[in-house]
Short mmCIF file of N, CA, C and O in Angstrom, two decimals:
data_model
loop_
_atom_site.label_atom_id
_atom_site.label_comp_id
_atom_site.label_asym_id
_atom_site.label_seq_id
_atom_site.Cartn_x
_atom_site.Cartn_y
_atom_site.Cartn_z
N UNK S 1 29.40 -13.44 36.26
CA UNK S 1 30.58 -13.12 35.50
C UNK S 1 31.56 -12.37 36.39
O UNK S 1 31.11 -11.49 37.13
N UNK S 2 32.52 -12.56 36.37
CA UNK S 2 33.89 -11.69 36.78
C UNK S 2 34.27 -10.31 36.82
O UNK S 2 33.26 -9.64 36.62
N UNK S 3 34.92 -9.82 36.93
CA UNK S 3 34.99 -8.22 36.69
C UNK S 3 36.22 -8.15 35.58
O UNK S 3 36.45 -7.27 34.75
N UNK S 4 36.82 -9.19 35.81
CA UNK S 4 37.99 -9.54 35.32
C UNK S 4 38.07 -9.70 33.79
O UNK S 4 38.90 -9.21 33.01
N UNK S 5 36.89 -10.59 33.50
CA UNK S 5 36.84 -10.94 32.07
C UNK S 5 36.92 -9.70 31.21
O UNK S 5 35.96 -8.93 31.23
N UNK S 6 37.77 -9.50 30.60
CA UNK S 6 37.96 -8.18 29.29
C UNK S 6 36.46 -7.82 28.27
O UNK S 6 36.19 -6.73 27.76
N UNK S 7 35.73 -9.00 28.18
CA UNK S 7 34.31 -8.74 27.37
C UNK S 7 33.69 -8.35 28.27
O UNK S 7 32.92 -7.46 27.89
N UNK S 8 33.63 -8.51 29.09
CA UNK S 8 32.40 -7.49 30.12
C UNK S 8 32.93 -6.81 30.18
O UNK S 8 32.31 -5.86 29.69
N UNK S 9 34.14 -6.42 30.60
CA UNK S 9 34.39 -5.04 31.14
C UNK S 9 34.62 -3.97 29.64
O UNK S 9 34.59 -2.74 29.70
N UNK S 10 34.80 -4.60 28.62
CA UNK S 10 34.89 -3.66 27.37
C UNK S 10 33.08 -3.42 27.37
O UNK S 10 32.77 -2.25 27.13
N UNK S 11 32.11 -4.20 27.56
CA UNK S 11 31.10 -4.28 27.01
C UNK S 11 30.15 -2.63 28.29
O UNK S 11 29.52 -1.59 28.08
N UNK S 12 30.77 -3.61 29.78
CA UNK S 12 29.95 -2.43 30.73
C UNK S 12 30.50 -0.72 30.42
O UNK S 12 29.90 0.33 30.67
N UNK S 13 31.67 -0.88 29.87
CA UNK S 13 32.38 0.35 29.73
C UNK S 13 31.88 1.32 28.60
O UNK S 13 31.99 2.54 28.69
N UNK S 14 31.32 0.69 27.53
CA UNK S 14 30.63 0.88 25.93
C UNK S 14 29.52 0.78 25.90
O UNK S 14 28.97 0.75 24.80
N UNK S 15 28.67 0.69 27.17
CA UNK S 15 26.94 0.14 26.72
C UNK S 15 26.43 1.09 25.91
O UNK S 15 25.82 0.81 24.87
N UNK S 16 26.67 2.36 26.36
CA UNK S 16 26.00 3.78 25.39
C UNK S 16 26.27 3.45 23.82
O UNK S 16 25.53 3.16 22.88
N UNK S 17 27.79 3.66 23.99
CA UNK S 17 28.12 3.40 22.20
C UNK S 17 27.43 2.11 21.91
O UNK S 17 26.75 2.16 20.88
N UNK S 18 27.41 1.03 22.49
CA UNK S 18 26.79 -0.28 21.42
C UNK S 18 25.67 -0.17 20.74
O UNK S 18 25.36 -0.26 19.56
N UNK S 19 24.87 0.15 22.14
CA UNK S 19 23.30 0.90 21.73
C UNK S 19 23.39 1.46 20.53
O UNK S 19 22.92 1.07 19.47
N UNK S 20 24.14 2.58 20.80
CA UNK S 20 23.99 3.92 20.00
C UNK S 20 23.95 3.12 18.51
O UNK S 20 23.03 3.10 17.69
N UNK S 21 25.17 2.53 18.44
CA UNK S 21 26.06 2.38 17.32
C UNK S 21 24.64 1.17 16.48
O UNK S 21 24.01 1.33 15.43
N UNK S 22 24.60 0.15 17.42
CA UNK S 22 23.18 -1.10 16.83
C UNK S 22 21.98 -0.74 16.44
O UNK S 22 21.26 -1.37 15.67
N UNK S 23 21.63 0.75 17.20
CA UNK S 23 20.21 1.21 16.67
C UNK S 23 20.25 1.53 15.32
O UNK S 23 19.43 1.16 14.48
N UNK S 24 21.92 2.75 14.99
CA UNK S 24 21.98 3.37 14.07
C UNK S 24 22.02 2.22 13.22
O UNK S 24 21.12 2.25 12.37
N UNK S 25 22.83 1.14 13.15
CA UNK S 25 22.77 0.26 11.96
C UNK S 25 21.12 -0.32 11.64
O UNK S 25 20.77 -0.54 10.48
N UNK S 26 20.33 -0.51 12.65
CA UNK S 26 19.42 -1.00 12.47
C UNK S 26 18.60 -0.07 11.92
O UNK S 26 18.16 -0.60 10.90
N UNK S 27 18.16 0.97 12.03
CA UNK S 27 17.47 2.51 11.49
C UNK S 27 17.90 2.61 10.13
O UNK S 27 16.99 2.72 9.32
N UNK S 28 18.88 2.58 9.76
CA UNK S 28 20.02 3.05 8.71
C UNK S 28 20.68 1.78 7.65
O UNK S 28 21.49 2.10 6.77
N UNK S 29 20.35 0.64 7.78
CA UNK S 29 20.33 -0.03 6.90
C UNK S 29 19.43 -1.13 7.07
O UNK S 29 18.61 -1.05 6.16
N UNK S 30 19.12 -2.34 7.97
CA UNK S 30 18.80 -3.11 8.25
C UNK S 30 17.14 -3.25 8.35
O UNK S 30 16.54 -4.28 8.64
N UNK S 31 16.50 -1.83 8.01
CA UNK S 31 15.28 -1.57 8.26
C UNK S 31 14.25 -1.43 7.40
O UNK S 31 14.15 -0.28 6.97
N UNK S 32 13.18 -2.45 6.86
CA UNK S 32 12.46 -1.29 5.65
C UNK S 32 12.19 -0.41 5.33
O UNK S 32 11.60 -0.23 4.27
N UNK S 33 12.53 0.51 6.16
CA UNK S 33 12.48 2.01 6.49
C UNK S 33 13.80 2.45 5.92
O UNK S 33 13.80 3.64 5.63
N UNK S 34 14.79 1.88 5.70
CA UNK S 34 16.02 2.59 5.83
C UNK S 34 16.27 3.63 5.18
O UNK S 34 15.33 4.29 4.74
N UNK S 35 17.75 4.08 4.97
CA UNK S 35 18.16 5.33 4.82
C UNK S 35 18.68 4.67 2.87
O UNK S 35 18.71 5.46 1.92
N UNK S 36 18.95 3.51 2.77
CA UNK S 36 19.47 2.64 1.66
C UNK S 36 18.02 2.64 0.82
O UNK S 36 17.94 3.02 -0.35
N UNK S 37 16.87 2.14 1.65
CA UNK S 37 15.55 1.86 0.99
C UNK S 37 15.16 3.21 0.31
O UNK S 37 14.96 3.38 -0.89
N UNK S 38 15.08 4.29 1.48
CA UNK S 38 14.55 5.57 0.92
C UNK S 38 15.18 5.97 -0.53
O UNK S 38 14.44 6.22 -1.47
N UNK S 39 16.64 6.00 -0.64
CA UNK S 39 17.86 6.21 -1.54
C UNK S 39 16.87 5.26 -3.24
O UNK S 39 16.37 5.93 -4.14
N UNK S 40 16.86 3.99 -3.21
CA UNK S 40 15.96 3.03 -4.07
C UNK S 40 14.77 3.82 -4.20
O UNK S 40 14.68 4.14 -5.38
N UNK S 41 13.66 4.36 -3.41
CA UNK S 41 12.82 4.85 -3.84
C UNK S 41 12.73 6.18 -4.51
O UNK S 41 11.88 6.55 -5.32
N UNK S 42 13.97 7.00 -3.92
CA UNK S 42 14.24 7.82 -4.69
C UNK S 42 14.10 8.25 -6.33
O UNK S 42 13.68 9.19 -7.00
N UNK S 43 14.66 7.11 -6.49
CA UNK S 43 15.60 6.79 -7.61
C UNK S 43 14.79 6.11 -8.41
O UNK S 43 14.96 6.03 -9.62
N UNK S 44 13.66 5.47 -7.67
CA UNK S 44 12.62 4.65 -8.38
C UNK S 44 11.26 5.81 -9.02
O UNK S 44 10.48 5.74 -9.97
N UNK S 45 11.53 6.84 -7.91
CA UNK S 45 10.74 8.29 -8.25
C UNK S 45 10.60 8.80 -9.50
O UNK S 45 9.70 8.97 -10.32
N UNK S 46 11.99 9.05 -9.39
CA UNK S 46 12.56 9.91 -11.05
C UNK S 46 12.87 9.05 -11.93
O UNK S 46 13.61 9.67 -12.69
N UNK S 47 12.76 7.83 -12.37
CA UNK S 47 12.49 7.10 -13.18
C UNK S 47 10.91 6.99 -13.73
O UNK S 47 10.48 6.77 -14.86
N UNK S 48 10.31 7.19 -12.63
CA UNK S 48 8.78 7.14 -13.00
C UNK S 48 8.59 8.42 -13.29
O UNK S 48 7.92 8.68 -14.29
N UNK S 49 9.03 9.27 -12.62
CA UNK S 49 8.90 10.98 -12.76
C UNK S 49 8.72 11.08 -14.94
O UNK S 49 7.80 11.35 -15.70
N UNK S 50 9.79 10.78 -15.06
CA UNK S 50 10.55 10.84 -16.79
C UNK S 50 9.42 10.42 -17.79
O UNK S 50 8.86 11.01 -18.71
N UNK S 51 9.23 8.77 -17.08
CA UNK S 51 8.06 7.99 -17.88
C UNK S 51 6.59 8.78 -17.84
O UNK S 51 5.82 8.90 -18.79
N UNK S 52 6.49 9.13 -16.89
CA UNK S 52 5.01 10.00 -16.55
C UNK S 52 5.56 11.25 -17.75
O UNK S 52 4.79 11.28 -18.70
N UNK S 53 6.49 12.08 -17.85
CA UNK S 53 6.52 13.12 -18.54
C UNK S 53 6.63 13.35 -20.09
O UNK S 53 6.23 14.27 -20.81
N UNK S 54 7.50 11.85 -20.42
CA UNK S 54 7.57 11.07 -21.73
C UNK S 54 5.56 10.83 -22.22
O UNK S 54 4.98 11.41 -23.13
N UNK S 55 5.08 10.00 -21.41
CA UNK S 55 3.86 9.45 -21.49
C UNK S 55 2.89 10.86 -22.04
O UNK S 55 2.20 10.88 -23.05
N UNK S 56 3.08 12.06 -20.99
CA UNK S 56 2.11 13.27 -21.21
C UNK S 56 2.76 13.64 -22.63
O UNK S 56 2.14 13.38 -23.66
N UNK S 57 4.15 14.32 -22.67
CA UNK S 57 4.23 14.42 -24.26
C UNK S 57 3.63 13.93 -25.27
O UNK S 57 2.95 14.68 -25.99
N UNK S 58 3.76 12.51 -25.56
CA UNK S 58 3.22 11.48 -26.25
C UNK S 58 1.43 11.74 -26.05
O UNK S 58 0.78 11.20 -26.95
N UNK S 59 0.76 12.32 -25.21
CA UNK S 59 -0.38 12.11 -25.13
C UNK S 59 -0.62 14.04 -25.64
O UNK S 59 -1.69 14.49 -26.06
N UNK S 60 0.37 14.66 -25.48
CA UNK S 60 -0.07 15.89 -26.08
C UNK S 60 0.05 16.18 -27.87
O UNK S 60 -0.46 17.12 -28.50
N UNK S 61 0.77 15.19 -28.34
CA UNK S 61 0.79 15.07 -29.95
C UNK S 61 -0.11 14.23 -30.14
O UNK S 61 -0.79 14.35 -31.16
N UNK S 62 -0.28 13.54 -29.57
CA UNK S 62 -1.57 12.12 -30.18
C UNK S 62 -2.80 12.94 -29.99
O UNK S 62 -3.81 12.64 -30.63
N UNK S 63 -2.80 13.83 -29.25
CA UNK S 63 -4.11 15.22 -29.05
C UNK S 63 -4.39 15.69 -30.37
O UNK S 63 -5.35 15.38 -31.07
N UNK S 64 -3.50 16.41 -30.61
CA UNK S 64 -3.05 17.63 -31.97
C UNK S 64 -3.36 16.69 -32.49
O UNK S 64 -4.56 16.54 -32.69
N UNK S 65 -2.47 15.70 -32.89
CA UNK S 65 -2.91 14.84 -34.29
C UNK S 65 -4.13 14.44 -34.50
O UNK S 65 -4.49 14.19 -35.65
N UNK S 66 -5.08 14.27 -33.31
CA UNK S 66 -6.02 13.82 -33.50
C UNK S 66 -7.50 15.30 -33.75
O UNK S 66 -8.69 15.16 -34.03
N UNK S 67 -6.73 16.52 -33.50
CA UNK S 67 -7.86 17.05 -33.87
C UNK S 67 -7.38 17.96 -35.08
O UNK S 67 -7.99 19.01 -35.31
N UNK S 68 -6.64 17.70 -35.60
CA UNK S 68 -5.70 17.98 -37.23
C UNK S 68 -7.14 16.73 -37.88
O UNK S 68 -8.26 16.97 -38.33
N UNK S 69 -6.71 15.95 -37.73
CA UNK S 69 -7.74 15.23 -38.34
C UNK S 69 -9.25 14.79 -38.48
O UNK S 69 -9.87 14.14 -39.32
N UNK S 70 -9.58 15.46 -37.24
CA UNK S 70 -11.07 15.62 -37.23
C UNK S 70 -11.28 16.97 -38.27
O UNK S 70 -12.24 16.99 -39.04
N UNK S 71 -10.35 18.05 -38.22
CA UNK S 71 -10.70 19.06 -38.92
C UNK S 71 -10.10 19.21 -40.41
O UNK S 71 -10.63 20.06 -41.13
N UNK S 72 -9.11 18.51 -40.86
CA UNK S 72 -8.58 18.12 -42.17
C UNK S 72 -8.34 16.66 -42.40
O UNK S 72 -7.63 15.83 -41.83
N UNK S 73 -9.57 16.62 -43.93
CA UNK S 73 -9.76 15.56 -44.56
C UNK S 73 -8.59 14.76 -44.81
O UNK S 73 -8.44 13.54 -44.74
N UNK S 74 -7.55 15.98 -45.23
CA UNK S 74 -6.54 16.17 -46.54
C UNK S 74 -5.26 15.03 -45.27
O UNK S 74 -4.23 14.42 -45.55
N UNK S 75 -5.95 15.17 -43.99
CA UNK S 75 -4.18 14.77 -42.83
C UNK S 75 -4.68 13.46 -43.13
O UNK S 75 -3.75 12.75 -43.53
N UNK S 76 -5.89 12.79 -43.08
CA UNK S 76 -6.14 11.56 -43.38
C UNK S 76 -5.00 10.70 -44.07
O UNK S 76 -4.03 10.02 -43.72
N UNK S 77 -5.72 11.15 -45.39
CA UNK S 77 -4.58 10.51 -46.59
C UNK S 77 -2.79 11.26 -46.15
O UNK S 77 -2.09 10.30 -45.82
N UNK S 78 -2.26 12.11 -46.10
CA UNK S 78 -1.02 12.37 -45.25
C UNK S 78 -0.76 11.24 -44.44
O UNK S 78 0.13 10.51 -44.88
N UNK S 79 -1.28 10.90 -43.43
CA UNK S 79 -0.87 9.83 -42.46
C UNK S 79 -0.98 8.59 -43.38
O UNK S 79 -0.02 7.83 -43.36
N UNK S 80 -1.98 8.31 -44.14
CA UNK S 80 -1.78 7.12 -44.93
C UNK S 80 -0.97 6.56 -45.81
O UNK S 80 -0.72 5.39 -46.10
N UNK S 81 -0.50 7.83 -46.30
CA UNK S 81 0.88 8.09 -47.08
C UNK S 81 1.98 7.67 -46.19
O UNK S 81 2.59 6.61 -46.36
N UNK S 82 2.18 8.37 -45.38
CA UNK S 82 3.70 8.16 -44.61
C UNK S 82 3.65 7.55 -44.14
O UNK S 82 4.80 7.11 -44.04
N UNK S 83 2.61 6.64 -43.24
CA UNK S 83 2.85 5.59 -42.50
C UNK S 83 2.62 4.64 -42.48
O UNK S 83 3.23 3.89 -41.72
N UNK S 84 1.51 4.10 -43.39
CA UNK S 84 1.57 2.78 -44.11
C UNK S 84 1.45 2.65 -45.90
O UNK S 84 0.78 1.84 -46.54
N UNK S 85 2.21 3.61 -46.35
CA UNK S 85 2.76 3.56 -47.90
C UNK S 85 1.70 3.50 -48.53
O UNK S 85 1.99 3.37 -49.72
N UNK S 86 0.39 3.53 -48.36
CA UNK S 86 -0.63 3.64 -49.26
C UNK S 86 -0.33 4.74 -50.43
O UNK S 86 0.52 5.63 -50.42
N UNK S 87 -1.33 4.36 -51.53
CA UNK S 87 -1.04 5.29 -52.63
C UNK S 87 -1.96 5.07 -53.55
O UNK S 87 -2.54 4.02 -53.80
N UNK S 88 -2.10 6.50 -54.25
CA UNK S 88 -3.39 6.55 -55.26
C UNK S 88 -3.08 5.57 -56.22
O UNK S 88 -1.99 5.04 -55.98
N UNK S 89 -3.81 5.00 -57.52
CA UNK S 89 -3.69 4.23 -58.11
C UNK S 89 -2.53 4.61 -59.28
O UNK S 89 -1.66 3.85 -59.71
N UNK S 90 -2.81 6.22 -59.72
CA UNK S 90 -1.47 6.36 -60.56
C UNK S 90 -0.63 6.89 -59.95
O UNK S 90 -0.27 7.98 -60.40
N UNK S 91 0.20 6.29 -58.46
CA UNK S 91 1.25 6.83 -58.32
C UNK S 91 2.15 5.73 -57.88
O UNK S 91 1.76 4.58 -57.70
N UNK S 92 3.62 6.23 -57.69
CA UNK S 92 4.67 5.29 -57.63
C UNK S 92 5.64 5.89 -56.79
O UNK S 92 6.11 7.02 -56.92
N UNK S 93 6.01 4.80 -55.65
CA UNK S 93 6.41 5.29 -54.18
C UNK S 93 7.40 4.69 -54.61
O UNK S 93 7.59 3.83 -55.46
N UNK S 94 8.44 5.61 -53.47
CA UNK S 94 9.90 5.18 -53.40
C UNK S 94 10.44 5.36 -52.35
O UNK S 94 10.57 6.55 -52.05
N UNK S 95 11.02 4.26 -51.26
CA UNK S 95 11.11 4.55 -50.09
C UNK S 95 12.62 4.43 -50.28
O UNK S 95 13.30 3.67 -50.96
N UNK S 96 12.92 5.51 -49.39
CA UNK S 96 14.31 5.76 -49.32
C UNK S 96 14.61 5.64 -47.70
O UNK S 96 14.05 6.32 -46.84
N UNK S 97 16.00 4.25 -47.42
CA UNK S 97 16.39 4.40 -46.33
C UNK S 97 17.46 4.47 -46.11
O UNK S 97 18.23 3.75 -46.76
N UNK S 98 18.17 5.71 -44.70
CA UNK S 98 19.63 5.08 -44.25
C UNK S 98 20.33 4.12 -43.87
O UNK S 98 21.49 4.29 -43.50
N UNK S 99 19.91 3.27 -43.91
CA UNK S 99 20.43 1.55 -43.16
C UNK S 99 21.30 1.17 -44.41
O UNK S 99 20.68 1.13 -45.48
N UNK S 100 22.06 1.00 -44.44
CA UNK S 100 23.05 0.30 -45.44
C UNK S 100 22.87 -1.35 -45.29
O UNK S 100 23.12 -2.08 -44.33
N UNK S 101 22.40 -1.59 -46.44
CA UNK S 101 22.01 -2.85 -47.00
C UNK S 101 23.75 -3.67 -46.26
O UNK S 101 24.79 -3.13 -46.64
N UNK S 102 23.84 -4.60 -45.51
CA UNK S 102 24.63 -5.49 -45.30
C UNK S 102 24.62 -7.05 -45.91
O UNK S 102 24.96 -7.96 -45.16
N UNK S 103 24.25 -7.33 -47.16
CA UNK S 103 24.40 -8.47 -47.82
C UNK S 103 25.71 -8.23 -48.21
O UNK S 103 26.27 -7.25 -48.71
N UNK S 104 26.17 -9.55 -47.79
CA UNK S 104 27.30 -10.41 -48.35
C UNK S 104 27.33 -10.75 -50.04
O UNK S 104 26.38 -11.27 -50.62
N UNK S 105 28.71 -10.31 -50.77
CA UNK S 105 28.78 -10.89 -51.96
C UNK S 105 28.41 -12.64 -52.42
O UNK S 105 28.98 -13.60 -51.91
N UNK S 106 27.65 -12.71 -53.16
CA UNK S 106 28.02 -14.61 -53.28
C UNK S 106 28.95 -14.89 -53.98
O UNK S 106 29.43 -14.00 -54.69
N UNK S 107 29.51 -16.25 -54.02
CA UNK S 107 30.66 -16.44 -54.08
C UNK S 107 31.07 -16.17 -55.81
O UNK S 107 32.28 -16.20 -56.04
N UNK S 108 30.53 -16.03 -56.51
CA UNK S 108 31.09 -15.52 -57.85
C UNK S 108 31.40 -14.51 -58.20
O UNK S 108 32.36 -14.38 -58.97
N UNK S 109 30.65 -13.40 -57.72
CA UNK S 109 31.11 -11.96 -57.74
C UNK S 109 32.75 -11.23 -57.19
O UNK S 109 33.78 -11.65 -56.66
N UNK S 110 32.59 -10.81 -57.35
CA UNK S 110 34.24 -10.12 -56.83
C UNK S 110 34.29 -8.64 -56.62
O UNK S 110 33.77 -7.89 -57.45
N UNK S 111 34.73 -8.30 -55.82
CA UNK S 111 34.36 -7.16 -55.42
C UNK S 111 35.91 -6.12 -56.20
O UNK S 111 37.03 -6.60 -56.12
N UNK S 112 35.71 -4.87 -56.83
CA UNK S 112 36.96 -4.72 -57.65
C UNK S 112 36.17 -3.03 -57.60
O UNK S 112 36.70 -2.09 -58.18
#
């Protein structure tokens, strides 16, 4: 090559920076290692961090509840009550909800 040609001579003049500059891209993004990847795992951390802390909550009431009920008969029927509407023979349930019924009038009615 020439001395002349402008790409060599930009290139012999810059070898440090190219290096410098190609490693850093390669270290720093281009790498499974990177500085982008680490950032994703981060982030993938404290998402799991939450779920793990959600999960222990959930496993510290399902505790209690469960030794409420080894030691009262009475939480039995309670839970059977509230959560699947069971009921003694002379009684009469009434479930009350906030959801506003969204049926449409049919066509004879009129709304006034």
């Amino acid at each position: 090559m020439s001395k002349s040609n402008p790409i060599y001579t930009f290139l012999s003049q810059n070898k440090y920076w190219i290096v410098l500059i190609f490693g850093v891209l390669v270290v720093g993004i281009f790498d499974e290692n990177s500085f982008v990847q680490r950032v994703k795992y981060e982030m993938q951390i404290k998402e799991l961090q939450e779920q793990i802390d959600k999960y222990n909550a959930q496993y510290d009431r399902d505790q209690t509840q469960l030794k409420e009920l080894r030691r009262n008969p009475k939480a039995i029927t309670k839970i059977a009550r509230e959560r699947y509407f069971m009921k003694a023979d002379d009684e009469d349930i009434f479930v009350l909800s906030d959801e506003m019924d969204t049926q449409t009038p049919l066509p004879h009615e009129t709304a006034q």
